[in-house]
Structures are given as C-alpha cells and as structure tokens.
Amino acid sequence: MDSTALVAVENLSRYYQKNCAIDQLSFSLQAGEVLGFLGPNGAGKSTTMQVITGNLAPSEGRVIINGFDIIESPRQAKQHIGYLPEHPPIYREATVDEYLKYCAKLRRVEHGSIANAMEESKSHCGLNEVGHRLIANLSKGYQQRVGIAQAIIHNPAVVILDEPTVGLDPIQIREIRSLIKTLGAERSVILSTHILSEVQASCDRVLIIREGKLIYSASIETLKNYRNKHSITAAFNNPPPIEQLEAIGLIEQVESIDNNRFRLSFNSDSPAESLVQVSVEKKWGLFELVPDHASLEDLFIELTQDENAGVDSAEAEG
Ligand code: ATP
C-alpha cells in the first residue's frame, strides 16, 4: 500500500449480480493532486466514486482514506472526504443557508463552528449573495455550486466530484471548471468525467478506465502529447537506414526499437500505405505493421465525440 497517499484504492472490484462494473482497480491520490478519472459512459466511474465514498460496498478490495479503511472505520474515513454525486442530493424547497446548515450538522461540524463553516464554503463557491434564495429558483450552474459547497462544508482533505458539469451551459461549465481549479489549489480532488477536455482543463494527472478496468495512467502533459501523435511499429527483415524511413511522406519521426523494429510517429493520416509500397520497391522485407495503442485511440475518438455532443446539447439548452 502507498502510505503517503490520501486515497489508496487496492484491487477494487464491484459486481452487480454477475455483471462486473469495476474490475481489480488500483490507484492512489496524493496530497495536492487533481486527478481526472476519465471513461466513456458505463465504464464504472460512478460505481468507483460510490465505493470510495463509502456509499456502496465493494465486492473485493479496499479503500483507505488518509489512513482509515472506508469499511472498517467509515466515520473517520468519511470525515476526510467531500462528495458531489452525479445526482446531487440538494433540497430544492430549502434556501441555500438552510440546506448548508443541515449538511454541516449531517457532517458533524461542531455546533459553534457551523456559521463559520457555512460562510467559508459559500465564499469558496461564490454563493455569498444567494444564501437566502430558494435552491429551486437558482440556475443550474448555481445549484451545482451549492452541490460543491455541501461537499466542502466539513473542510475535507479530499473532494470527489462525479460529472460536475453535466447539464450545464458552456458559460456555467467554464465557471464550474474554474471553481474546480480553485478547489484543487487547497485540496486534493478526484474529478470523474466522460469529457476529455474537462480533464485537460482541470487535472494534473489522468486515469482512463474502460469496462471497469484501468487502461491508461499518465500526467496531463503526456496525455496531450499522446493525443496529438499517433504511431505504428514496423518490422523489416532488411531494415533500411532511419533517414530513408524519415523521407517517406506523412512520417514525422522515426525511433529505432531494436535491430529490426521502428516506431514511426505521424500527426494525422497514417503513412502505412506509402510505407508498404516503398518497402516492396526497395525489398526491405516488411513483415509486421502494428498500430500502437489501437484501443486507446478508439477510446479517445469515443470520448471526443461524446465531448462534442455534450457541448452541442448544452448550447442548444442555453
Ligand atoms: P455513466 O457516466 O453513464 O453513469 P459510469 O462510468 O459512471 O457511467 P457506472 O454508472 O458506474 O458507469 O456503471 C458501470 C456498469 O455497471 C454499467 O454497465 C452499468 O449498467 C452497471 N450498473 C451501474 N449501476 C447499477 C445498478 N445499480 N444495478 C445494476 N447494474 C448497474
């Protein structure tokens, strides 16, 4: 176990009857980190967030929050977590102040500290002017701020946000993303989302899950480089000098992997067809041509399409 981690998730699995929603997930969150938990719909994000926050029991594995096991010591573990679920439990018929006071009591904030906790969380979330307003009468963007304010009312070290911008218009999305950045400056955050650009805008590191499994983990810088570059691995019986490969159209960069193999990077269109043609002409003996991380590329396409669909519908609503 990673003893320096604020959140340590170890071999976590969760089944719904026979359906495996999350499968042997392991990862950690360090202090000060904003971690993106990215995956397409149905990948298992909400299930993971519910298990981490102690709202759903795991089938296997364990979750340690700041040293406390979420199953064995739920009260201590939950003290360190704030949670904005995918469907926030806000009471539309209450005012913002009434609701936050209720949440502070639920979260066992000491009686004498409640007023201060409310002021702090309202101030962090830009809600100072709307304390007396009914939640039902606020815009969706402000309702989401109230959802975030309840998540930080007890001043937790870790905040977990599940799809915080779904259903918001583009301006509200920008405001909530900026709020997440501010939160991330003071706390550790796990941001669960199916929107690639959301992770790029707000996170330091990303984990990508698909069908309940962790398939990619990287810093945001690496993710950005990965997205813009594609590569294939080519193997030859009579390998040519690197310069001859670099001279083939569409190939941006050539890296030697071993005596016979090369990684060929390109920006958009694949050079595979030209490569096969030149290889036959020059008798290089091409015997292998494999796209790198093909499934990851498919996944990015899926996530990018989803992302565009989200913006379109948000604009249509707005
Ligand atoms: P979304 O963004 O669409 O909510 P997600 O990545 O959060 O997707 P989950 O909601 O965790 O994914 O769902 C993971 C898998 O578990 C899916 O196949 C889903 O159908 C299934 N699942 C989720 N909740 C339940 C449930 N209560 N009972 C049965 N199956 C469920």
Coordinates of C-alpha atoms and ligand atoms in Angstrom, one line a residue:
M1 CA 0.0 0.0 0.0
D2 CA 1.1 3.6 -0.7
S3 CA 1.4 5.0 2.8
T4 CA 1.8 8.6 1.6
A5 CA -1.4 8.6 -0.4
L6 CA -4.5 10.5 0.8
V7 CA -6.7 7.9 -1.0
A8 CA -5.4 4.4 -1.7
V9 CA -7.6 2.1 -3.8
E10 CA -6.4 -1.5 -3.9
N11 CA -7.7 -4.3 -6.2
L12 CA -11.2 -2.9 -6.0
S13 CA -14.0 -4.9 -7.8
R14 CA -17.7 -4.4 -7.7
Y15 CA -20.3 -6.7 -9.2
Y16 CA -24.0 -6.1 -9.8
Q17 CA -25.2 -9.7 -9.7
K18 CA -22.9 -11.3 -12.3
N19 CA -22.1 -8.0 -14.1
C20 CA -18.6 -6.8 -13.2
A21 CA -18.8 -2.9 -13.1
I22 CA -15.3 -2.4 -11.8
D23 CA -12.5 -5.0 -12.1
Q24 CA -9.4 -5.0 -9.9
L25 CA -8.8 -1.3 -9.9
S26 CA -5.8 0.1 -8.0
F27 CA -4.7 3.7 -7.8
S28 CA -3.8 6.4 -5.4
L29 CA -4.3 10.1 -4.9
Q30 CA -1.5 12.2 -3.4
A31 CA -1.9 15.4 -1.4
G32 CA -2.4 18.5 -3.6
E33 CA -3.3 16.5 -6.7
V34 CA -6.2 16.9 -9.0
L35 CA -6.8 13.5 -10.5
G36 CA -9.0 13.0 -13.6
F37 CA -11.0 9.8 -13.7
L38 CA -11.9 9.5 -17.3
G39 CA -14.0 7.0 -19.1
P40 CA -17.0 6.6 -21.5
N41 CA -20.5 6.1 -20.2
G42 CA -20.9 2.9 -18.4
A43 CA -17.1 2.5 -17.8
G44 CA -17.7 2.2 -14.0
K45 CA -16.8 5.8 -12.9
S46 CA -19.9 6.4 -10.7
T47 CA -19.6 2.9 -9.1
T48 CA -16.0 3.6 -8.2
M49 CA -16.8 7.0 -6.7
Q50 CA -19.7 5.5 -4.7
V51 CA -17.4 2.8 -3.3
I52 CA -14.6 5.3 -2.5
T53 CA -17.0 7.5 -0.6
G54 CA -18.5 4.6 1.4
N55 CA -21.9 4.7 -0.3
L56 CA -21.6 1.3 -1.9
A57 CA -19.8 -1.7 -0.5
P58 CA -17.0 -3.2 -2.7
S59 CA -17.2 -6.9 -3.8
E60 CA -13.4 -7.2 -3.4
G61 CA -10.5 -4.9 -2.5
R62 CA -10.3 -2.0 -0.1
V63 CA -10.2 1.8 0.1
I64 CA -8.0 3.7 2.6
I65 CA -8.7 7.4 3.2
N66 CA -6.0 9.2 5.0
G67 CA -5.1 6.0 6.8
F68 CA -8.7 4.9 7.6
D69 CA -10.3 1.9 5.9
I70 CA -13.7 3.1 4.5
I71 CA -15.4 -0.2 5.6
E72 CA -13.7 -0.7 8.9
S73 CA -13.6 2.9 10.1
P74 CA -16.3 4.6 8.0
R75 CA -16.8 7.6 10.3
Q76 CA -13.2 8.6 10.5
A77 CA -12.6 7.9 6.8
K78 CA -15.7 9.9 5.7
Q79 CA -14.5 12.9 7.7
H80 CA -11.8 13.4 5.1
I81 CA -14.0 13.2 2.0
G82 CA -16.4 15.6 0.4
Y83 CA -18.6 14.1 -2.3
L84 CA -20.6 15.7 -5.1
P85 CA -22.5 12.7 -6.6
E86 CA -23.7 12.6 -10.2
H87 CA -27.2 13.4 -8.9
P88 CA -26.6 15.8 -6.0
P89 CA -28.9 15.5 -3.0
I90 CA -30.0 19.1 -2.9
Y91 CA -33.3 20.1 -1.4
R92 CA -34.9 22.4 -3.9
E93 CA -37.5 23.7 -1.4
A94 CA -34.8 24.9 1.1
T95 CA -32.8 28.1 1.0
V96 CA -29.1 27.8 0.4
D97 CA -28.4 28.7 4.0
E98 CA -30.9 26.2 5.4
Y99 CA -29.5 23.4 3.2
L100 CA -25.9 24.1 4.1
K101 CA -26.7 24.3 7.8
Y102 CA -28.4 20.9 7.5
C103 CA -25.4 19.4 5.7
A104 CA -23.0 20.9 8.3
K105 CA -25.0 19.1 11.0
L106 CA -25.0 15.8 9.0
R107 CA -21.3 16.1 8.6
R108 CA -20.9 16.6 12.4
V109 CA -19.5 20.1 12.2
E110 CA -19.4 21.3 15.8
H111 CA -22.3 23.5 16.7
G112 CA -20.2 26.6 17.4
S113 CA -18.4 26.3 14.1
I114 CA -21.4 25.9 11.8
A115 CA -21.8 29.6 10.9
N116 CA -18.2 29.9 10.1
A117 CA -18.2 26.7 8.0
M118 CA -21.2 28.0 6.0
E119 CA -19.5 31.3 5.4
E120 CA -16.3 29.7 4.2
S121 CA -17.9 27.2 1.9
K122 CA -20.3 29.9 0.4
S123 CA -17.4 32.2 -0.1
H124 CA -15.3 29.5 -1.8
C125 CA -18.2 28.7 -4.2
G126 CA -19.3 32.3 -5.0
L127 CA -22.6 31.9 -3.1
N128 CA -22.3 34.8 -0.7
E129 CA -25.1 36.8 -2.3
V130 CA -27.6 33.9 -2.6
G131 CA -27.7 32.4 1.0
H132 CA -31.4 33.4 1.4
R133 CA -32.6 32.3 -2.0
L134 CA -34.6 29.1 -2.6
I135 CA -32.4 26.5 -4.3
A136 CA -35.3 25.7 -6.7
N137 CA -35.0 29.3 -8.1
L138 CA -31.3 29.2 -8.8
S139 CA -29.8 28.5 -12.2
K140 CA -28.4 25.0 -12.8
G141 CA -24.9 26.4 -12.5
Y142 CA -25.6 27.9 -9.1
Q143 CA -27.3 24.7 -8.0
Q144 CA -24.1 22.9 -8.9
R145 CA -22.1 25.4 -6.8
V146 CA -24.4 24.6 -3.9
G147 CA -23.6 20.9 -4.5
I148 CA -19.9 21.7 -4.3
A149 CA -20.4 23.9 -1.2
Q150 CA -22.1 20.9 0.7
A151 CA -19.1 18.7 -0.4
I152 CA -16.6 21.1 1.4
I153 CA -18.7 22.2 4.3
H154 CA -16.7 20.0 6.8
N155 CA -13.4 21.1 5.3
P156 CA -12.3 17.7 3.9
A157 CA -8.8 17.0 2.6
V158 CA -10.3 15.2 -0.5
V159 CA -13.1 16.3 -2.7
I160 CA -14.7 13.8 -5.1
L161 CA -16.7 15.3 -8.0
D162 CA -18.8 13.0 -10.2
E163 CA -19.6 14.5 -13.6
P164 CA -19.9 18.1 -12.2
T165 CA -20.6 19.9 -15.5
V166 CA -23.3 17.6 -17.0
G167 CA -26.4 19.5 -18.0
L168 CA -24.7 23.0 -17.7
D169 CA -24.4 25.5 -20.5
P170 CA -21.0 26.5 -21.8
I171 CA -20.6 29.6 -19.6
Q172 CA -21.7 27.6 -16.5
I173 CA -19.2 24.9 -17.5
R174 CA -16.4 27.4 -17.6
E175 CA -17.3 28.8 -14.2
I176 CA -17.5 25.3 -12.6
R177 CA -14.2 24.3 -14.1
S178 CA -12.6 27.5 -12.7
L179 CA -14.1 26.6 -9.3
I180 CA -12.6 23.1 -9.5
K181 CA -9.2 24.7 -10.2
T182 CA -9.5 26.9 -7.1
L183 CA -10.6 23.9 -5.0
G184 CA -7.6 22.0 -6.3
A185 CA -5.2 24.7 -5.1
E186 CA -6.2 23.9 -1.5
R187 CA -7.3 20.2 -1.5
S188 CA -6.9 17.0 -3.4
V189 CA -9.6 16.3 -5.9
I190 CA -10.8 13.4 -7.9
L191 CA -12.8 14.5 -10.9
S192 CA -14.8 11.8 -12.6
T193 CA -15.9 12.7 -16.1
H194 CA -16.5 11.3 -19.6
I195 CA -15.3 14.6 -21.1
L196 CA -11.6 14.6 -22.3
S197 CA -11.3 18.4 -22.4
E198 CA -12.6 18.7 -18.8
V199 CA -9.6 16.6 -17.6
Q200 CA -7.2 18.7 -19.7
A201 CA -8.7 21.9 -18.3
S202 CA -8.6 20.9 -14.6
C203 CA -6.4 18.0 -13.8
D204 CA -2.7 17.2 -13.1
R205 CA -2.9 13.5 -13.8
V206 CA -5.4 11.2 -15.6
L207 CA -6.6 7.6 -15.2
I208 CA -8.6 6.2 -18.0
I209 CA -11.0 3.4 -17.4
R210 CA -13.0 1.3 -19.8
E211 CA -15.3 -1.6 -19.0
G212 CA -14.3 -1.4 -15.3
K213 CA -10.6 -1.7 -16.0
L214 CA -7.8 0.8 -15.7
I215 CA -6.2 1.1 -19.1
Y216 CA -4.1 4.2 -19.0
S217 CA -2.4 6.4 -16.4
A218 CA -0.4 9.5 -17.2
S219 CA 0.3 13.1 -16.4
I220 CA -1.7 15.6 -18.4
E221 CA 1.4 16.7 -20.4
T222 CA 1.9 13.1 -21.5
L223 CA -1.8 12.8 -22.4
K224 CA -1.7 15.9 -24.5
N225 CA 1.4 14.6 -26.4
Y226 CA -0.2 11.3 -26.9
R227 CA -3.4 12.8 -28.3
N228 CA -1.6 14.8 -30.9
K229 CA 0.7 12.0 -32.0
H230 CA -0.1 8.6 -33.4
S231 CA 2.4 5.8 -34.1
I232 CA 2.8 2.5 -35.7
T233 CA 5.5 -0.1 -35.2
A234 CA 7.1 -1.6 -38.4
A235 CA 9.5 -4.5 -38.6
F236 CA 11.7 -5.4 -41.5
N237 CA 13.9 -8.3 -42.5
N238 CA 16.3 -6.0 -44.3
P239 CA 15.9 -2.8 -42.2
P240 CA 16.7 0.5 -44.1
P241 CA 18.7 3.4 -42.6
I242 CA 16.5 5.6 -40.5
E243 CA 16.9 8.5 -43.0
Q244 CA 15.1 6.5 -45.7
L245 CA 12.1 5.9 -43.4
E246 CA 12.0 9.6 -42.4
A247 CA 11.9 10.5 -46.1
I248 CA 8.5 8.7 -46.6
G249 CA 5.6 11.1 -46.7
L250 CA 3.5 11.6 -43.6
I251 CA 6.1 10.2 -41.2
E252 CA 7.1 12.8 -38.7
Q253 CA 9.6 10.9 -36.6
V254 CA 11.4 7.5 -36.5
E255 CA 12.6 5.8 -33.4
S256 CA 14.6 2.5 -33.5
I257 CA 13.2 -0.1 -31.1
D258 CA 15.6 -3.0 -31.9
N259 CA 17.6 -4.2 -34.9
N260 CA 14.5 -4.9 -37.0
R261 CA 11.8 -2.7 -35.5
F262 CA 11.0 1.0 -35.7
R263 CA 8.3 3.2 -34.1
L264 CA 7.0 5.6 -36.7
S265 CA 5.1 8.7 -35.5
F266 CA 2.7 10.7 -37.6
N267 CA 0.3 13.5 -37.0
S268 CA -3.0 12.8 -38.7
D269 CA -3.1 10.5 -41.8
S270 CA -1.4 7.1 -41.5
P271 CA 1.7 6.6 -43.6
A272 CA 1.1 2.8 -43.7
E273 CA 0.1 2.6 -47.4
S274 CA 3.2 4.5 -48.6
L275 CA 5.4 2.5 -46.3
V276 CA 4.2 -0.8 -47.7
Q277 CA 4.7 0.5 -51.3
V278 CA 8.3 1.8 -50.7
S279 CA 9.2 -1.3 -48.7
V280 CA 8.2 -3.6 -51.6
E281 CA 10.0 -1.4 -54.1
K282 CA 13.2 -1.4 -52.1
K283 CA 12.9 -5.0 -50.8
W284 CA 13.1 -4.1 -47.1
G285 CA 11.1 -7.3 -46.2
L286 CA 8.4 -5.6 -44.2
F287 CA 6.9 -8.4 -42.0
E288 CA 5.0 -6.5 -39.3
L289 CA 2.9 -3.3 -39.2
V290 CA 1.1 -2.7 -35.9
P291 CA -0.8 0.4 -34.8
D292 CA 0.3 1.4 -31.2
H293 CA -2.3 1.6 -28.5
A294 CA -5.1 1.0 -31.0
S295 CA -7.7 0.6 -28.3
L296 CA -6.6 3.8 -26.7
E297 CA -7.0 5.7 -30.0
D298 CA -10.5 4.3 -30.4
L299 CA -11.3 5.4 -26.9
F300 CA -10.1 8.9 -27.5
I301 CA -12.3 9.1 -30.6
E302 CA -15.3 7.9 -28.5
L303 CA -14.5 10.4 -25.7
T304 CA -14.0 13.2 -28.2
Q305 CA -17.3 12.5 -30.0
D306 CA -19.1 12.4 -26.7
E307 CA -17.5 15.7 -25.6
N308 CA -18.7 17.5 -28.8
A309 CA -22.2 16.0 -28.4
G310 CA -22.2 17.4 -24.8
V311 CA -21.3 20.9 -25.9
D312 CA -23.9 20.9 -28.7
S313 CA -26.7 19.9 -26.4
A314 CA -25.6 22.4 -23.8
E315 CA -25.6 25.2 -26.4
A316 CA -29.0 24.1 -27.6
E317 CA -30.3 24.2 -24.0
G318 CA -28.7 27.6 -23.3
Ligands
ATP1 P1 -22.3 6.9 -16.5 O1 -21.5 8.1 -16.7 O2 -23.1 6.5 -17.7 O3 -23.0 6.9 -15.2 P2 -20.2 5.3 -15.4 O4 -18.9 5.2 -16.0 O5 -20.4 6.2 -14.2 O6 -21.2 5.7 -16.5 P3 -21.4 3.2 -13.8 O7 -22.7 4.0 -13.6 O8 -20.5 3.0 -12.7 O9 -20.6 3.8 -15.0 O10 -21.9 1.8 -14.4 C1 -20.9 0.7 -14.7 C2 -21.7 -0.5 -15.1 O11 -22.5 -1.0 -14.0 C3 -22.6 -0.3 -16.3 O12 -22.6 -1.4 -17.1 C4 -24.0 -0.1 -15.6 O13 -25.0 -0.5 -16.4 C5 -23.8 -1.0 -14.4 N1 -24.6 -0.6 -13.2 C6 -24.5 0.6 -12.6 N2 -25.3 0.7 -11.5 C7 -26.0 -0.5 -11.5 C8 -27.0 -1.0 -10.6 N3 -27.5 -0.3 -9.6 N4 -27.5 -2.2 -10.9 C9 -27.0 -2.9 -11.9 N5 -26.1 -2.5 -12.8 C10 -25.6 -1.3 -12.6

